[in-house]
């Protein structure tokens, strides 16, 4: 330690020296990643289950068909078409007898997200869209995370 003692005043002098250039702080701009839509759910409104398949399959979307009818929680019979684009899935619930679409469910392969608006962007849906009832589905294990969003077409209002 004694052999470095003569260098201490020099080190102190160098550490206190200032530069001629002023310090300029540049703010860092953090941009949220842009979410590219995977599906255009509003464009599918009014189509039946078979009609939906045509535009989706032509967009290089991999379909998974589960035509096994099952009873839904509402007591109706339903079947599912699932369409995958990259890591995003759109499940279309429909009545196999009439092909009427009951609902859409958008989810990702990762399984959970903290912000369900990201899922809405993937479906090209605004949370203010009156044509759809939007129901974020919370994870059973962690209610602060969402497993997907159920999109139910609103019943058309009768015209008098």
PDB file of C-alpha atoms in Angstrom:
ATOM      1  CA  UNK A   1       0.000   0.000   0.000  1.00  0.00           C
ATOM      2  CA  UNK A   2       2.851   2.389   0.814  1.00  0.00           C
ATOM      3  CA  UNK A   3       4.387   2.064  -2.584  1.00  0.00           C
ATOM      4  CA  UNK A   4       1.158   3.441  -4.225  1.00  0.00           C
ATOM      5  CA  UNK A   5       0.847   6.369  -1.795  1.00  0.00           C
ATOM      6  CA  UNK A   6       2.699   8.864  -4.046  1.00  0.00           C
ATOM      7  CA  UNK A   7       0.203   8.129  -6.848  1.00  0.00           C
ATOM      8  CA  UNK A   8      -2.915   8.947  -4.774  1.00  0.00           C
ATOM      9  CA  UNK A   9      -2.801  12.756  -5.341  1.00  0.00           C
ATOM     10  CA  UNK A  10      -2.445  12.180  -9.083  1.00  0.00           C
ATOM     11  CA  UNK A  11      -5.387   9.744  -9.124  1.00  0.00           C
ATOM     12  CA  UNK A  12      -7.478  12.230  -7.134  1.00  0.00           C
ATOM     13  CA  UNK A  13      -6.593  15.020  -9.533  1.00  0.00           C
ATOM     14  CA  UNK A  14      -7.469  12.935 -12.593  1.00  0.00           C
ATOM     15  CA  UNK A  15     -10.783  11.790 -11.142  1.00  0.00           C
ATOM     16  CA  UNK A  16     -11.860  15.385 -10.451  1.00  0.00           C
ATOM     17  CA  UNK A  17     -10.878  16.713 -13.856  1.00  0.00           C
ATOM     18  CA  UNK A  18     -13.760  17.738 -16.073  1.00  0.00           C
ATOM     19  CA  UNK A  19     -14.060  17.529 -19.794  1.00  0.00           C
ATOM     20  CA  UNK A  20     -14.807  20.478 -22.014  1.00  0.00           C
ATOM     21  CA  UNK A  21     -17.900  18.821 -23.440  1.00  0.00           C
ATOM     22  CA  UNK A  22     -21.176  19.176 -21.542  1.00  0.00           C
ATOM     23  CA  UNK A  23     -22.965  16.017 -20.635  1.00  0.00           C
ATOM     24  CA  UNK A  24     -25.983  15.542 -22.864  1.00  0.00           C
ATOM     25  CA  UNK A  25     -28.611  13.143 -21.666  1.00  0.00           C
ATOM     26  CA  UNK A  26     -30.584  11.608 -24.461  1.00  0.00           C
ATOM     27  CA  UNK A  27     -33.881  10.151 -23.395  1.00  0.00           C
ATOM     28  CA  UNK A  28     -34.308   6.532 -24.237  1.00  0.00           C
ATOM     29  CA  UNK A  29     -37.474   5.837 -26.107  1.00  0.00           C
ATOM     30  CA  UNK A  30     -38.876   2.422 -25.436  1.00  0.00           C
ATOM     31  CA  UNK A  31     -41.243   1.333 -28.125  1.00  0.00           C
ATOM     32  CA  UNK A  32     -43.634  -1.500 -27.616  1.00  0.00           C
ATOM     33  CA  UNK A  33     -43.221  -4.219 -30.199  1.00  0.00           C
ATOM     34  CA  UNK A  34     -45.694  -3.920 -33.022  1.00  0.00           C
ATOM     35  CA  UNK A  35     -48.207  -6.738 -33.005  1.00  0.00           C
ATOM     36  CA  UNK A  36     -49.034  -7.999 -36.473  1.00  0.00           C
ATOM     37  CA  UNK A  37     -52.557  -9.276 -36.873  1.00  0.00           C
ATOM     38  CA  UNK A  38     -52.845 -12.989 -37.459  1.00  0.00           C
ATOM     39  CA  UNK A  39     -56.564 -13.066 -38.278  1.00  0.00           C
ATOM     40  CA  UNK A  40     -59.208 -10.582 -39.394  1.00  0.00           C
ATOM     41  CA  UNK A  41     -62.161 -11.663 -37.263  1.00  0.00           C
ATOM     42  CA  UNK A  42     -64.396  -8.686 -38.208  1.00  0.00           C
ATOM     43  CA  UNK A  43     -64.127  -9.737 -41.863  1.00  0.00           C
ATOM     44  CA  UNK A  44     -65.438 -13.191 -40.899  1.00  0.00           C
ATOM     45  CA  UNK A  45     -68.601 -11.915 -39.229  1.00  0.00           C
ATOM     46  CA  UNK A  46     -71.765 -13.108 -40.949  1.00  0.00           C
ATOM     47  CA  UNK A  47     -70.073 -16.129 -42.541  1.00  0.00           C
ATOM     48  CA  UNK A  48     -70.919 -19.702 -41.608  1.00  0.00           C
ATOM     49  CA  UNK A  49     -68.279 -22.268 -40.585  1.00  0.00           C
ATOM     50  CA  UNK A  50     -67.673 -23.516 -44.138  1.00  0.00           C
ATOM     51  CA  UNK A  51     -67.530 -20.013 -45.630  1.00  0.00           C
ATOM     52  CA  UNK A  52     -64.899 -18.982 -43.059  1.00  0.00           C
ATOM     53  CA  UNK A  53     -62.628 -21.825 -44.127  1.00  0.00           C
ATOM     54  CA  UNK A  54     -62.176 -20.506 -47.670  1.00  0.00           C
ATOM     55  CA  UNK A  55     -60.487 -17.162 -46.951  1.00  0.00           C
ATOM     56  CA  UNK A  56     -58.504 -18.527 -44.012  1.00  0.00           C
ATOM     57  CA  UNK A  57     -57.032 -21.533 -45.765  1.00  0.00           C
ATOM     58  CA  UNK A  58     -56.079 -19.419 -48.781  1.00  0.00           C
ATOM     59  CA  UNK A  59     -53.976 -17.231 -46.433  1.00  0.00           C
ATOM     60  CA  UNK A  60     -51.518 -20.092 -45.682  1.00  0.00           C
ATOM     61  CA  UNK A  61     -53.194 -20.898 -42.394  1.00  0.00           C
ATOM     62  CA  UNK A  62     -53.015 -24.475 -41.138  1.00  0.00           C
ATOM     63  CA  UNK A  63     -56.486 -25.791 -40.254  1.00  0.00           C
ATOM     64  CA  UNK A  64     -57.187 -28.387 -37.571  1.00  0.00           C
ATOM     65  CA  UNK A  65     -60.711 -29.753 -37.784  1.00  0.00           C
ATOM     66  CA  UNK A  66     -62.537 -31.290 -34.851  1.00  0.00           C
ATOM     67  CA  UNK A  67     -65.936 -32.114 -36.253  1.00  0.00           C
ATOM     68  CA  UNK A  68     -66.809 -34.242 -33.241  1.00  0.00           C
ATOM     69  CA  UNK A  69     -69.996 -32.643 -31.940  1.00  0.00           C
ATOM     70  CA  UNK A  70     -70.046 -32.008 -28.208  1.00  0.00           C
ATOM     71  CA  UNK A  71     -72.402 -30.317 -25.842  1.00  0.00           C
ATOM     72  CA  UNK A  72     -71.333 -26.803 -24.924  1.00  0.00           C
ATOM     73  CA  UNK A  73     -71.669 -25.247 -21.488  1.00  0.00           C
ATOM     74  CA  UNK A  74     -74.803 -23.482 -22.774  1.00  0.00           C
ATOM     75  CA  UNK A  75     -76.419 -26.833 -23.586  1.00  0.00           C
ATOM     76  CA  UNK A  76     -76.131 -26.508 -27.360  1.00  0.00           C
ATOM     77  CA  UNK A  77     -74.254 -28.823 -29.705  1.00  0.00           C
ATOM     78  CA  UNK A  78     -70.995 -27.455 -31.083  1.00  0.00           C
ATOM     79  CA  UNK A  79     -67.989 -28.505 -33.136  1.00  0.00           C
ATOM     80  CA  UNK A  80     -64.665 -26.712 -33.608  1.00  0.00           C
ATOM     81  CA  UNK A  81     -62.477 -25.587 -36.452  1.00  0.00           C
ATOM     82  CA  UNK A  82     -59.051 -24.419 -35.286  1.00  0.00           C
ATOM     83  CA  UNK A  83     -56.906 -22.346 -37.627  1.00  0.00           C
ATOM     84  CA  UNK A  84     -53.204 -21.765 -36.885  1.00  0.00           C
ATOM     85  CA  UNK A  85     -51.092 -18.932 -38.215  1.00  0.00           C
ATOM     86  CA  UNK A  86     -47.578 -19.246 -36.865  1.00  0.00           C
ATOM     87  CA  UNK A  87     -48.089 -19.409 -33.078  1.00  0.00           C
ATOM     88  CA  UNK A  88     -51.604 -17.950 -32.959  1.00  0.00           C
ATOM     89  CA  UNK A  89     -54.789 -20.018 -33.078  1.00  0.00           C
ATOM     90  CA  UNK A  90     -58.345 -19.037 -33.902  1.00  0.00           C
ATOM     91  CA  UNK A  91     -60.885 -21.584 -32.691  1.00  0.00           C
ATOM     92  CA  UNK A  92     -64.248 -21.287 -34.389  1.00  0.00           C
ATOM     93  CA  UNK A  93     -67.127 -22.843 -32.428  1.00  0.00           C
ATOM     94  CA  UNK A  94     -70.122 -23.643 -34.605  1.00  0.00           C
ATOM     95  CA  UNK A  95     -73.349 -25.654 -34.692  1.00  0.00           C
ATOM     96  CA  UNK A  96     -72.639 -28.715 -36.901  1.00  0.00           C
ATOM     97  CA  UNK A  97     -76.282 -28.953 -38.019  1.00  0.00           C
ATOM     98  CA  UNK A  98     -76.614 -25.360 -39.256  1.00  0.00           C
ATOM     99  CA  UNK A  99     -72.925 -24.313 -39.556  1.00  0.00           C
ATOM    100  CA  UNK A 100     -73.869 -21.145 -37.622  1.00  0.00           C
ATOM    101  CA  UNK A 101     -70.799 -19.686 -35.857  1.00  0.00           C
ATOM    102  CA  UNK A 102     -71.310 -19.451 -32.097  1.00  0.00           C
ATOM    103  CA  UNK A 103     -68.014 -17.815 -31.130  1.00  0.00           C
ATOM    104  CA  UNK A 104     -64.331 -17.305 -31.896  1.00  0.00           C
ATOM    105  CA  UNK A 105     -61.511 -17.923 -29.425  1.00  0.00           C
ATOM    106  CA  UNK A 106     -58.089 -16.384 -30.011  1.00  0.00           C
ATOM    107  CA  UNK A 107     -55.066 -17.824 -28.206  1.00  0.00           C
ATOM    108  CA  UNK A 108     -51.330 -18.223 -28.606  1.00  0.00           C
ATOM    109  CA  UNK A 109     -49.113 -21.265 -28.398  1.00  0.00           C
ATOM    110  CA  UNK A 110     -47.279 -19.711 -25.425  1.00  0.00           C
ATOM    111  CA  UNK A 111     -50.507 -20.156 -23.476  1.00  0.00           C
ATOM    112  CA  UNK A 112     -50.747 -17.059 -21.280  1.00  0.00           C
ATOM    113  CA  UNK A 113     -50.411 -13.297 -21.537  1.00  0.00           C
ATOM    114  CA  UNK A 114     -50.652 -10.479 -19.016  1.00  0.00           C
ATOM    115  CA  UNK A 115     -52.354  -8.127 -21.482  1.00  0.00           C
ATOM    116  CA  UNK A 116     -55.324  -9.495 -23.403  1.00  0.00           C
ATOM    117  CA  UNK A 117     -55.337  -6.472 -25.746  1.00  0.00           C
ATOM    118  CA  UNK A 118     -52.401  -8.130 -27.518  1.00  0.00           C
ATOM    119  CA  UNK A 119     -54.730 -11.016 -28.347  1.00  0.00           C
ATOM    120  CA  UNK A 120     -57.331  -8.562 -29.642  1.00  0.00           C
ATOM    121  CA  UNK A 121     -54.702  -7.047 -31.944  1.00  0.00           C
ATOM    122  CA  UNK A 122     -53.871 -10.520 -33.254  1.00  0.00           C
ATOM    123  CA  UNK A 123     -57.578 -10.913 -34.111  1.00  0.00           C
ATOM    124  CA  UNK A 124     -57.799  -7.362 -35.558  1.00  0.00           C
ATOM    125  CA  UNK A 125     -60.512  -6.513 -33.020  1.00  0.00           C
ATOM    126  CA  UNK A 126     -60.961  -3.267 -31.128  1.00  0.00           C
ATOM    127  CA  UNK A 127     -62.183  -3.598 -27.559  1.00  0.00           C
ATOM    128  CA  UNK A 128     -64.840  -1.026 -28.513  1.00  0.00           C
ATOM    129  CA  UNK A 129     -66.243  -3.072 -31.420  1.00  0.00           C
ATOM    130  CA  UNK A 130     -70.004  -3.336 -30.809  1.00  0.00           C
ATOM    131  CA  UNK A 131     -70.367  -6.237 -33.256  1.00  0.00           C
ATOM    132  CA  UNK A 132     -68.617  -8.567 -30.819  1.00  0.00           C
ATOM    133  CA  UNK A 133     -68.934  -9.457 -27.172  1.00  0.00           C
ATOM    134  CA  UNK A 134     -65.378  -9.659 -25.807  1.00  0.00           C
ATOM    135  CA  UNK A 135     -64.657 -11.974 -22.893  1.00  0.00           C
ATOM    136  CA  UNK A 136     -61.036 -12.289 -21.714  1.00  0.00           C
ATOM    137  CA  UNK A 137     -60.523 -15.762 -20.234  1.00  0.00           C
ATOM    138  CA  UNK A 138     -58.305 -15.753 -17.132  1.00  0.00           C
ATOM    139  CA  UNK A 139     -55.943 -18.586 -16.326  1.00  0.00           C
ATOM    140  CA  UNK A 140     -57.114 -20.921 -13.565  1.00  0.00           C
ATOM    141  CA  UNK A 141     -53.609 -21.081 -12.044  1.00  0.00           C
ATOM    142  CA  UNK A 142     -52.997 -17.321 -12.181  1.00  0.00           C
ATOM    143  CA  UNK A 143     -56.021 -15.011 -12.612  1.00  0.00           C
ATOM    144  CA  UNK A 144     -53.654 -12.131 -13.535  1.00  0.00           C
ATOM    145  CA  UNK A 145     -52.829 -13.909 -16.805  1.00  0.00           C
ATOM    146  CA  UNK A 146     -55.131 -14.624 -19.742  1.00  0.00           C
ATOM    147  CA  UNK A 147     -55.259 -17.830 -21.759  1.00  0.00           C
ATOM    148  CA  UNK A 148     -57.272 -16.291 -24.566  1.00  0.00           C
ATOM    149  CA  UNK A 149     -60.201 -14.107 -25.549  1.00  0.00           C
ATOM    150  CA  UNK A 150     -63.651 -15.371 -26.495  1.00  0.00           C
ATOM    151  CA  UNK A 151     -65.308 -13.266 -29.198  1.00  0.00           C
ATOM    152  CA  UNK A 152     -69.042 -13.799 -29.589  1.00  0.00           C
ATOM    153  CA  UNK A 153     -70.892 -12.124 -32.458  1.00  0.00           C
ATOM    154  CA  UNK A 154     -73.534  -9.762 -31.107  1.00  0.00           C
ATOM    155  CA  UNK A 155     -77.108 -10.623 -31.948  1.00  0.00           C
ATOM    156  CA  UNK A 156     -78.313  -8.419 -34.784  1.00  0.00           C
ATOM    157  CA  UNK A 157     -80.722  -5.748 -33.669  1.00  0.00           C
ATOM    158  CA  UNK A 158     -84.108  -6.120 -35.325  1.00  0.00           C
ATOM    159  CA  UNK A 159     -85.075  -3.356 -37.737  1.00  0.00           C
ATOM    160  CA  UNK A 160     -88.679  -2.127 -37.364  1.00  0.00           C
TER     161      UNK A 160
END
